[in-house]
Amino acid sequence: MSRPRLSSLPSPRLSALPLPRIGRTRLLLFLAMMGPGLITANADNDAGGIATYSIAGARFGYGMLWMLLLITFSLAVTQEMGARMGVVTGQGLAALIRERFRLKLTVFAMTAMLIANLGTTIAEFSGIATSFQLFGASKYYTVPFIAVMIWLLVVRGSYKIAERVFLVFSSFYLAYVVSGVLAHPDWAQALHSTVVPTFQLNSAYILLFIAVIGTTITPWGQFFIQAYVVDKGISIKHYRYTRAEVIMGAIVTDVVAFFIIVACAATIYSTGGDINSAEDAALALVPLAGQFASKLFAFGLLNASVLAAGILPLATAYAICEAFGFESGVNRSFKEAPIFHGIFTASIVVGALVALIPNVPLLAIMVLAQDVNGILLPLILIFVMVIVNDRGIMGKYANGRLNNLIAGTTTVALIILSVLLVITSFFT
Amino acid sequence: MFFLSKLLGQQVKDSRSQSVGVLDDIVVTIKRKYPSATKLVVKKGRQKMLLPWQLVRNFEESQTMLRLPESELKAVEPEDGEIFLAGDILDKQIVDTEGHKLIRVNDLQLARANGSLRVVGVDISGGAIMRRLGLSKLAERLSRRVEPHLLDWKAVEPVSGGEAGMKLQVTHDKLALLHPADIADIANELSPEERVAVVESLEDEIAADTVEEMHPNFQAILLNDMDERKAATILSNMDPDDAADLLADLPEEKAASLLASMRLKEARDVKQLLRYEEDTAGGIMTTEFVPLPPGMTAGQAIGRLRELEPDAETIYYIYVVDDDGHLAGVVSLRDLLLARRDQRVEEFMEHHLISIRTDTPLEEVAQVVAKYNLLAVPVTDEDNILRGIITVDDAIDIILPLSWKKRLPKIFG
């Protein structure tokens, strides 16, 4: 094929640059890189996040704030590792696990991810059920309705718009910031607790401790950020923008978490209350919203749950198909990609069904799912750590010592906590 | 027929039937159509030893017998053009050149041929996964059909994966035979480095077409990461409007230096297009059109077209332009063929033609093309000088923004 140049018109002499369309790209490039960190961060503060942080603040006051400071480092480091792996290899985490660890260990890793993700999906649908109950609508018809809507939304593929809408709605978290301030918390006490660690050796405390970690750093978050970065096609030369954004995302996540805990500590813990239901949890928003607190809480919970209830089943299906080489993609029909659609649909169905069980303790489920995440997280992190340190895969972008120290400490801490949990639950 | 997964881990015995270790991997040469085994990797404890395939006396699914006693075995090194089946291919992604997509190798099928062992097929089935997990019986009881989904080795091409990728880079010949749009689809799935390697291995024209078809997000990144001379050649071979779009997405210094390395003529076309804002007619028009002087005869005009061999999409309308470049009229290919040989184009050209200005907004461009059923519309500047044309396919892209759709992250559908 030859492409002769055809125009032979006299053209005015052109000076070199600047030309109008060149030269404003640095900003565009940065904007194109935006997304992975902040979106994952926002999706991290889902139904389980709101529930877990609320209970942490209500039961232990400012006592658990110190964890957030450490978790921020762990989250930033683990998310950065995932993003870097995506940029360097152009492959998702599931694919890398398959290539590095072969089939049998991949089945093991994928099973862990599947359980964690399914737990989280159940938590999201529990969040949806809870929020509708606060609005006074029965979960028995709202949950199936939303489940079908989510399924259609994803299969029809107008997800981009949904994602934008939810990102805007995510400013709901500002409500906690305002409410926390209006409740006049004991700032000195809060800051003191943020830097000075305290610990209790009982199963209730450890359970919540694991949940707080497990709701922030998650197996699915590891898979998700890497898939997102791969999709964006970011190259290592532009990676510094992505890294900056990932770190920013980790900070945003934990600032939100900080204010949820502070708001709950100032309004519920300080008055000697506890959280046993969603109505109790909504009390944290009273200083801002007064009698509308439960409506505001319901709105925020619904928004947070619906986005994640769509992303999680989708991310699960993509990861499993990626690992085993099955056809995937929402643009493929059920017949072309049966396993993909099967996993996606089944996750939604299971999530919705569990939330529909009569008298099931929805709030407890939301927290429990975060424990499942926290307990399974070390498994996934070990796979991540081995791959990100493998110079055959990562070349000169393999992990440095500081990264290994922080991610390694997180892994070991979670394992120790899980063991402690088992031991303490026998003695209490 | 053998499956690689069944062979791995089986006993390797020496000429005295003493165990030397287990089969850990098979090395093949990829220079043949069906790669044949050249070496075997034997693992004993933590030690791995590479042995030449000539030492194999008897090869069965359950065990491998060697010709020499263990004490006489000598380890060798892998050579150029050789890859490890388990290490470099199994569980990795390779290109299915018939299905035009990346697939994951769940198992490899081998066959005995002339005393050697050759790779004949790739199993991508879920059944292969069951087989490797030792769950075949269970799966059969559940579904009754655990059949391999085999692809002929002739139809696949390994591309990805770290060091193996480097070894395999030279052999992108099967990939190069695909349609550029299909190569682009596959390249979109690769890592940024692999993408560079694949595009750089292609011939200039095909590379240019491939880049044009690639995910818009990846184009600028790819060119930015590429060897600069190759990048400039690719840009020179692209449609000027696509090249301009791409350059506008690059950092200023990079765009300037690429423009400077491009062929002069193409660089000038592209620079001209870069003067126009992206969301105007000037931003999407192409400078590839056929201008004819009004005094030319139909016969001369047809001769001129033969000489230029223009692209199909630019030939249906031929624009008549005076000495100063002013747009004077248009003739269709049909008019030209039906006219008498000695008839001058100004005698039968259409004077009242639809044209748009370089600063016309895109929606309006699409409306004009749709309203008047045009295959192409000429674009002029404020002095009525013809600057370019917009063909109907580019106009369709405005209404039906496929490129926008392609920008959506896959994880969101």
mmCIF file of N, CA and C in Angstrom, chain A residues 162-257:
data_model
loop_
_atom_site.group_PDB
_atom_site.id
_atom_site.type_symbol
_atom_site.label_atom_id
_atom_site.label_comp_id
_atom_site.label_asym_id
_atom_site.label_seq_id
_atom_site.Cartn_x
_atom_site.Cartn_y
_atom_site.Cartn_z
ATOM 1 N N ALA A 162 -22.147 6.345 35.320
ATOM 2 C CA ALA A 162 -22.448 5.952 36.686
ATOM 3 C C ALA A 162 -21.270 6.281 37.606
ATOM 4 N N GLU A 163 -20.062 5.948 37.121
ATOM 5 C CA GLU A 163 -18.859 6.183 37.907
ATOM 6 C C GLU A 163 -18.710 7.665 38.257
ATOM 7 N N ARG A 164 -18.962 8.530 37.268
ATOM 8 C CA ARG A 164 -18.869 9.973 37.498
ATOM 9 C C ARG A 164 -19.886 10.429 38.528
ATOM 10 N N VAL A 165 -21.131 9.955 38.347
ATOM 11 C CA VAL A 165 -22.197 10.342 39.269
ATOM 12 C C VAL A 165 -21.806 9.962 40.690
ATOM 13 N N PHE A 166 -21.305 8.748 40.838
ATOM 14 C CA PHE A 166 -20.967 8.289 42.179
ATOM 15 C C PHE A 166 -19.786 9.042 42.765
ATOM 16 N N LEU A 167 -18.852 9.420 41.887
ATOM 17 C CA LEU A 167 -17.719 10.190 42.390
ATOM 18 C C LEU A 167 -18.190 11.523 42.940
ATOM 19 N N VAL A 168 -19.172 12.122 42.249
ATOM 20 C CA VAL A 168 -19.716 13.395 42.733
ATOM 21 C C VAL A 168 -20.443 13.166 44.054
ATOM 22 N N PHE A 169 -21.255 12.121 44.096
ATOM 23 C CA PHE A 169 -21.985 11.813 45.317
ATOM 24 C C PHE A 169 -21.041 11.509 46.480
ATOM 25 N N SER A 170 -19.833 11.073 46.133
ATOM 26 C CA SER A 170 -18.898 10.707 47.191
ATOM 27 C C SER A 170 -18.552 11.900 48.070
ATOM 28 N N SER A 171 -18.873 13.089 47.593
ATOM 29 C CA SER A 171 -18.644 14.271 48.424
ATOM 30 C C SER A 171 -19.525 14.196 49.676
ATOM 31 N N PHE A 172 -20.389 13.189 49.728
ATOM 32 C CA PHE A 172 -21.175 12.919 50.926
ATOM 33 C C PHE A 172 -20.267 12.813 52.149
ATOM 34 N N TYR A 173 -19.072 12.288 51.911
ATOM 35 C CA TYR A 173 -18.150 12.099 53.044
ATOM 36 C C TYR A 173 -17.828 13.415 53.737
ATOM 37 N N LEU A 174 -17.983 14.511 52.968
ATOM 38 C CA LEU A 174 -17.783 15.825 53.574
ATOM 39 C C LEU A 174 -18.748 16.016 54.750
ATOM 40 N N ALA A 175 -19.900 15.362 54.669
ATOM 41 C CA ALA A 175 -20.874 15.476 55.744
ATOM 42 C C ALA A 175 -20.262 15.053 57.080
ATOM 43 N N TYR A 176 -19.441 13.990 57.027
ATOM 44 C CA TYR A 176 -18.787 13.532 58.251
ATOM 45 C C TYR A 176 -17.776 14.543 58.767
ATOM 46 N N VAL A 177 -17.089 15.201 57.837
ATOM 47 C CA VAL A 177 -16.109 16.219 58.239
ATOM 48 C C VAL A 177 -16.833 17.339 58.977
ATOM 49 N N VAL A 178 -17.908 17.839 58.361
ATOM 50 C CA VAL A 178 -18.659 18.943 58.963
ATOM 51 C C VAL A 178 -19.267 18.508 60.287
ATOM 52 N N SER A 179 -19.887 17.346 60.269
ATOM 53 C CA SER A 179 -20.545 16.850 61.477
ATOM 54 C C SER A 179 -19.536 16.647 62.601
ATOM 55 N N GLY A 180 -18.387 16.098 62.235
ATOM 56 C CA GLY A 180 -17.333 15.874 63.222
ATOM 57 C C GLY A 180 -16.897 17.176 63.876
ATOM 58 N N VAL A 181 -16.784 18.225 63.063
ATOM 59 C CA VAL A 181 -16.365 19.529 63.587
ATOM 60 C C VAL A 181 -17.459 20.135 64.452
ATOM 61 N N LEU A 182 -18.698 20.051 63.955
ATOM 62 C CA LEU A 182 -19.824 20.640 64.678
ATOM 63 C C LEU A 182 -20.055 19.974 66.036
ATOM 64 N N ALA A 183 -19.655 18.703 66.143
ATOM 65 C CA ALA A 183 -19.874 17.978 67.393
ATOM 66 C C ALA A 183 -18.849 18.356 68.460
ATOM 67 N N HIS A 184 -17.949 19.275 68.123
ATOM 68 C CA HIS A 184 -16.908 19.725 69.042
ATOM 69 C C HIS A 184 -16.169 18.575 69.701
ATOM 70 N N PRO A 185 -15.453 17.797 68.924
ATOM 71 C CA PRO A 185 -14.684 16.707 69.523
ATOM 72 C C PRO A 185 -13.533 17.259 70.359
ATOM 73 N N ASP A 186 -13.005 16.417 71.172
ATOM 74 C CA ASP A 186 -11.835 16.793 71.970
ATOM 75 C C ASP A 186 -10.610 16.628 71.073
ATOM 76 N N TRP A 187 -10.255 17.718 70.386
ATOM 77 C CA TRP A 187 -9.185 17.630 69.377
ATOM 78 C C TRP A 187 -7.862 17.171 69.971
ATOM 79 N N ALA A 188 -7.561 17.685 71.152
ATOM 80 C CA ALA A 188 -6.285 17.313 71.781
ATOM 81 C C ALA A 188 -6.226 15.807 72.002
ATOM 82 N N GLN A 189 -7.336 15.291 72.526
ATOM 83 C CA GLN A 189 -7.431 13.853 72.759
ATOM 84 C C GLN A 189 -7.327 13.074 71.446
ATOM 85 N N ALA A 190 -8.022 13.581 70.409
ATOM 86 C CA ALA A 190 -8.022 12.908 69.114
ATOM 87 C C ALA A 190 -6.610 12.852 68.540
ATOM 88 N N LEU A 191 -5.910 13.987 68.561
ATOM 89 C CA LEU A 191 -4.562 14.019 67.994
ATOM 90 C C LEU A 191 -3.615 13.135 68.795
ATOM 91 N N HIS A 192 -3.775 13.177 70.130
ATOM 92 C CA HIS A 192 -2.960 12.336 70.998
ATOM 93 C C HIS A 192 -3.153 10.859 70.637
ATOM 94 N N SER A 193 -4.421 10.487 70.450
ATOM 95 C CA SER A 193 -4.718 9.087 70.128
ATOM 96 C C SER A 193 -4.223 8.698 68.745
ATOM 97 N N THR A 194 -4.089 9.694 67.878
ATOM 98 C CA THR A 194 -3.637 9.391 66.519
ATOM 99 C C THR A 194 -2.166 8.991 66.498
ATOM 100 N N VAL A 195 -1.391 9.555 67.437
ATOM 101 C CA VAL A 195 0.040 9.258 67.418
ATOM 102 C C VAL A 195 0.483 8.276 68.498
ATOM 103 N N VAL A 196 -0.334 8.090 69.528
ATOM 104 C CA VAL A 196 0.062 7.166 70.593
ATOM 105 C C VAL A 196 -0.793 5.887 70.528
ATOM 106 N N PRO A 197 -0.168 4.760 70.216
ATOM 107 C CA PRO A 197 -0.920 3.520 70.079
ATOM 108 C C PRO A 197 -1.421 2.979 71.417
ATOM 109 N N THR A 198 -2.589 2.379 71.364
ATOM 110 C CA THR A 198 -3.115 1.648 72.514
ATOM 111 C C THR A 198 -3.622 0.309 71.970
ATOM 112 N N PHE A 199 -3.743 -0.663 72.858
ATOM 113 C CA PHE A 199 -4.192 -1.967 72.362
ATOM 114 C C PHE A 199 -4.956 -2.710 73.446
ATOM 115 N N GLN A 200 -5.930 -3.505 73.038
ATOM 116 C CA GLN A 200 -6.657 -4.332 73.993
ATOM 117 C C GLN A 200 -6.597 -5.778 73.540
ATOM 118 N N LEU A 201 -6.368 -6.659 74.494
ATOM 119 C CA LEU A 201 -6.249 -8.065 74.125
ATOM 120 C C LEU A 201 -7.564 -8.807 74.379
ATOM 121 N N ASN A 202 -8.573 -8.494 73.565
ATOM 122 C CA ASN A 202 -9.787 -9.306 73.624
ATOM 123 C C ASN A 202 -10.338 -9.459 72.219
ATOM 124 N N SER A 203 -11.140 -10.494 72.020
ATOM 125 C CA SER A 203 -11.503 -10.843 70.647
ATOM 126 C C SER A 203 -12.359 -9.764 69.985
ATOM 127 N N ALA A 204 -13.205 -9.085 70.766
ATOM 128 C CA ALA A 204 -14.043 -8.036 70.173
ATOM 129 C C ALA A 204 -13.169 -6.926 69.582
ATOM 130 N N TYR A 205 -12.147 -6.544 70.345
ATOM 131 C CA TYR A 205 -11.252 -5.478 69.891
ATOM 132 C C TYR A 205 -10.467 -5.933 68.675
ATOM 133 N N ILE A 206 -9.896 -7.138 68.747
ATOM 134 C CA ILE A 206 -9.066 -7.620 67.642
ATOM 135 C C ILE A 206 -9.897 -7.800 66.371
ATOM 136 N N LEU A 207 -11.126 -8.260 66.552
ATOM 137 C CA LEU A 207 -12.010 -8.436 65.409
ATOM 138 C C LEU A 207 -12.217 -7.105 64.684
ATOM 139 N N LEU A 208 -12.456 -6.062 65.463
ATOM 140 C CA LEU A 208 -12.672 -4.753 64.865
ATOM 141 C C LEU A 208 -11.374 -4.204 64.250
ATOM 142 N N PHE A 209 -10.284 -4.501 64.964
ATOM 143 C CA PHE A 209 -8.949 -4.077 64.506
ATOM 144 C C PHE A 209 -8.681 -4.640 63.103
ATOM 145 N N ILE A 210 -8.929 -5.951 62.939
ATOM 146 C CA ILE A 210 -8.716 -6.583 61.632
ATOM 147 C C ILE A 210 -9.667 -5.985 60.594
ATOM 148 N N ALA A 211 -10.913 -5.735 61.030
ATOM 149 C CA ALA A 211 -11.898 -5.185 60.102
ATOM 150 C C ALA A 211 -11.479 -3.810 59.591
ATOM 151 N N VAL A 212 -10.916 -2.982 60.500
ATOM 152 C CA VAL A 212 -10.494 -1.642 60.075
ATOM 153 C C VAL A 212 -9.391 -1.740 59.015
ATOM 154 N N ILE A 213 -8.446 -2.662 59.214
ATOM 155 C CA ILE A 213 -7.412 -2.851 58.192
ATOM 156 C C ILE A 213 -8.036 -3.444 56.926
ATOM 157 N N GLY A 214 -8.885 -4.455 57.130
ATOM 158 C CA GLY A 214 -9.444 -5.195 56.003
ATOM 159 C C GLY A 214 -10.413 -4.398 55.151
ATOM 160 N N THR A 215 -10.950 -3.327 55.710
ATOM 161 C CA THR A 215 -11.855 -2.522 54.899
ATOM 162 C C THR A 215 -11.088 -1.477 54.089
ATOM 163 N N THR A 216 -9.855 -1.225 54.503
ATOM 164 C CA THR A 216 -9.069 -0.194 53.813
ATOM 165 C C THR A 216 -8.140 -0.823 52.792
ATOM 166 N N ILE A 217 -7.328 -1.779 53.257
ATOM 167 C CA ILE A 217 -6.454 -2.501 52.337
ATOM 168 C C ILE A 217 -7.169 -3.812 52.040
ATOM 169 N N THR A 218 -7.516 -4.036 50.793
ATOM 170 C CA THR A 218 -8.340 -5.202 50.486
ATOM 171 C C THR A 218 -7.722 -6.022 49.362
ATOM 172 N N PRO A 219 -8.018 -7.323 49.345
ATOM 173 C CA PRO A 219 -7.590 -8.120 48.191
ATOM 174 C C PRO A 219 -8.131 -7.526 46.884
ATOM 175 N N TRP A 220 -9.399 -7.143 46.873
ATOM 176 C CA TRP A 220 -9.958 -6.679 45.597
ATOM 177 C C TRP A 220 -9.321 -5.359 45.167
ATOM 178 N N GLY A 221 -8.950 -4.527 46.157
ATOM 179 C CA GLY A 221 -8.286 -3.257 45.833
ATOM 180 C C GLY A 221 -6.973 -3.494 45.110
ATOM 181 N N GLN A 222 -6.266 -4.572 45.512
ATOM 182 C CA GLN A 222 -5.004 -4.917 44.846
ATOM 183 C C GLN A 222 -5.238 -5.286 43.387
ATOM 184 N N PHE A 223 -6.275 -6.096 43.158
ATOM 185 C CA PHE A 223 -6.587 -6.502 41.791
ATOM 186 C C PHE A 223 -7.090 -5.306 40.985
ATOM 187 N N PHE A 224 -7.917 -4.510 41.651
ATOM 188 C CA PHE A 224 -8.596 -3.435 40.942
ATOM 189 C C PHE A 224 -7.622 -2.362 40.458
ATOM 190 N N ILE A 225 -6.752 -1.881 41.331
ATOM 191 C CA ILE A 225 -5.904 -0.766 40.921
ATOM 192 C C ILE A 225 -4.980 -1.199 39.785
ATOM 193 N N GLN A 226 -4.527 -2.448 39.848
ATOM 194 C CA GLN A 226 -3.630 -2.926 38.793
ATOM 195 C C GLN A 226 -4.364 -3.015 37.454
ATOM 196 N N ALA A 227 -5.593 -3.542 37.500
ATOM 197 C CA ALA A 227 -6.391 -3.638 36.265
ATOM 198 C C ALA A 227 -6.641 -2.248 35.691
ATOM 199 N N TYR A 228 -6.913 -1.312 36.564
ATOM 200 C CA TYR A 228 -7.228 0.046 36.129
ATOM 201 C C TYR A 228 -6.029 0.690 35.455
ATOM 202 N N VAL A 229 -4.863 0.506 36.067
ATOM 203 C CA VAL A 229 -3.641 1.095 35.518
ATOM 204 C C VAL A 229 -3.306 0.465 34.161
ATOM 205 N N VAL A 230 -3.488 -0.860 34.072
ATOM 206 C CA VAL A 230 -3.232 -1.554 32.800
ATOM 207 C C VAL A 230 -4.153 -0.999 31.720
ATOM 208 N N ASP A 231 -5.410 -0.824 32.092
ATOM 209 C CA ASP A 231 -6.391 -0.306 31.152
ATOM 210 C C ASP A 231 -6.055 1.080 30.645
ATOM 211 N N LYS A 232 -5.467 1.874 31.516
ATOM 212 C CA LYS A 232 -5.117 3.240 31.118
ATOM 213 C C LYS A 232 -3.890 3.269 30.233
ATOM 214 N N GLY A 233 -3.142 2.167 30.210
ATOM 215 C CA GLY A 233 -1.982 2.097 29.333
ATOM 216 C C GLY A 233 -0.869 3.046 29.726
ATOM 217 N N ILE A 234 -0.760 3.320 31.014
ATOM 218 C CA ILE A 234 0.260 4.255 31.477
ATOM 219 C C ILE A 234 1.644 3.622 31.332
ATOM 220 N N SER A 235 2.600 4.384 30.788
ATOM 221 C CA SER A 235 3.944 3.826 30.651
ATOM 222 C C SER A 235 4.813 4.298 31.808
ATOM 223 N N ILE A 236 5.909 3.611 31.966
ATOM 224 C CA ILE A 236 6.754 3.856 33.139
ATOM 225 C C ILE A 236 7.270 5.307 33.161
ATOM 226 N N LYS A 237 7.383 5.916 31.988
ATOM 227 C CA LYS A 237 7.879 7.298 31.942
ATOM 228 C C LYS A 237 6.924 8.279 32.606
ATOM 229 N N HIS A 238 5.637 7.965 32.540
ATOM 230 C CA HIS A 238 4.645 8.869 33.130
ATOM 231 C C HIS A 238 4.191 8.372 34.489
ATOM 232 N N TYR A 239 4.877 7.346 34.972
ATOM 233 C CA TYR A 239 4.398 6.678 36.154
ATOM 234 C C TYR A 239 4.372 7.574 37.382
ATOM 235 N N ARG A 240 5.279 8.576 37.409
ATOM 236 C CA ARG A 240 5.333 9.410 38.625
ATOM 237 C C ARG A 240 3.993 10.115 38.892
ATOM 238 N N TYR A 241 3.260 10.461 37.826
ATOM 239 C CA TYR A 241 1.944 11.078 38.037
ATOM 240 C C TYR A 241 1.015 10.097 38.737
ATOM 241 N N THR A 242 1.045 8.854 38.234
ATOM 242 C CA THR A 242 0.172 7.836 38.818
ATOM 243 C C THR A 242 0.530 7.601 40.277
ATOM 244 N N ARG A 243 1.842 7.534 40.555
ATOM 245 C CA ARG A 243 2.251 7.286 41.929
ATOM 246 C C ARG A 243 1.775 8.398 42.850
ATOM 247 N N ALA A 244 1.929 9.644 42.379
ATOM 248 C CA ALA A 244 1.481 10.778 43.188
ATOM 249 C C ALA A 244 -0.010 10.646 43.484
ATOM 250 N N GLU A 245 -0.747 10.244 42.462
ATOM 251 C CA GLU A 245 -2.190 10.143 42.598
ATOM 252 C C GLU A 245 -2.595 8.998 43.533
ATOM 253 N N VAL A 246 -1.834 7.906 43.447
ATOM 254 C CA VAL A 246 -2.121 6.760 44.321
ATOM 255 C C VAL A 246 -1.904 7.147 45.783
ATOM 256 N N ILE A 247 -0.816 7.868 46.045
ATOM 257 C CA ILE A 247 -0.524 8.296 47.419
ATOM 258 C C ILE A 247 -1.604 9.260 47.901
ATOM 259 N N MET A 248 -2.009 10.155 46.992
ATOM 260 C CA MET A 248 -3.071 11.096 47.318
ATOM 261 C C MET A 248 -4.348 10.327 47.680
ATOM 262 N N GLY A 249 -4.649 9.302 46.877
ATOM 263 C CA GLY A 249 -5.846 8.489 47.114
ATOM 264 C C GLY A 249 -5.824 7.845 48.487
ATOM 265 N N ALA A 250 -4.649 7.334 48.888
ATOM 266 C CA ALA A 250 -4.529 6.685 50.193
ATOM 267 C C ALA A 250 -4.796 7.700 51.306
ATOM 268 N N ILE A 251 -4.267 8.902 51.123
ATOM 269 C CA ILE A 251 -4.471 9.935 52.143
ATOM 270 C C ILE A 251 -5.949 10.318 52.234
ATOM 271 N N VAL A 252 -6.572 10.498 51.060
ATOM 272 C CA VAL A 252 -7.996 10.856 51.044
ATOM 273 C C VAL A 252 -8.820 9.790 51.769
ATOM 274 N N THR A 253 -8.562 8.515 51.442
ATOM 275 C CA THR A 253 -9.290 7.417 52.074
ATOM 276 C C THR A 253 -9.239 7.538 53.585
ATOM 277 N N ASP A 254 -8.033 7.760 54.088
ATOM 278 C CA ASP A 254 -7.886 7.725 55.536
ATOM 279 C C ASP A 254 -8.290 9.019 56.219
ATOM 280 N N VAL A 255 -8.273 10.121 55.501
ATOM 281 C CA VAL A 255 -8.818 11.352 56.075
ATOM 282 C C VAL A 255 -10.321 11.169 56.267
ATOM 283 N N VAL A 256 -10.969 10.589 55.270
ATOM 284 C CA VAL A 256 -12.401 10.302 55.397
ATOM 285 C C VAL A 256 -12.634 9.385 56.597
ATOM 286 N N ALA A 257 -11.845 8.313 56.668
ATOM 287 C CA ALA A 257 -11.984 7.368 57.771
ATOM 288 C C ALA A 257 -11.788 8.082 59.120
#
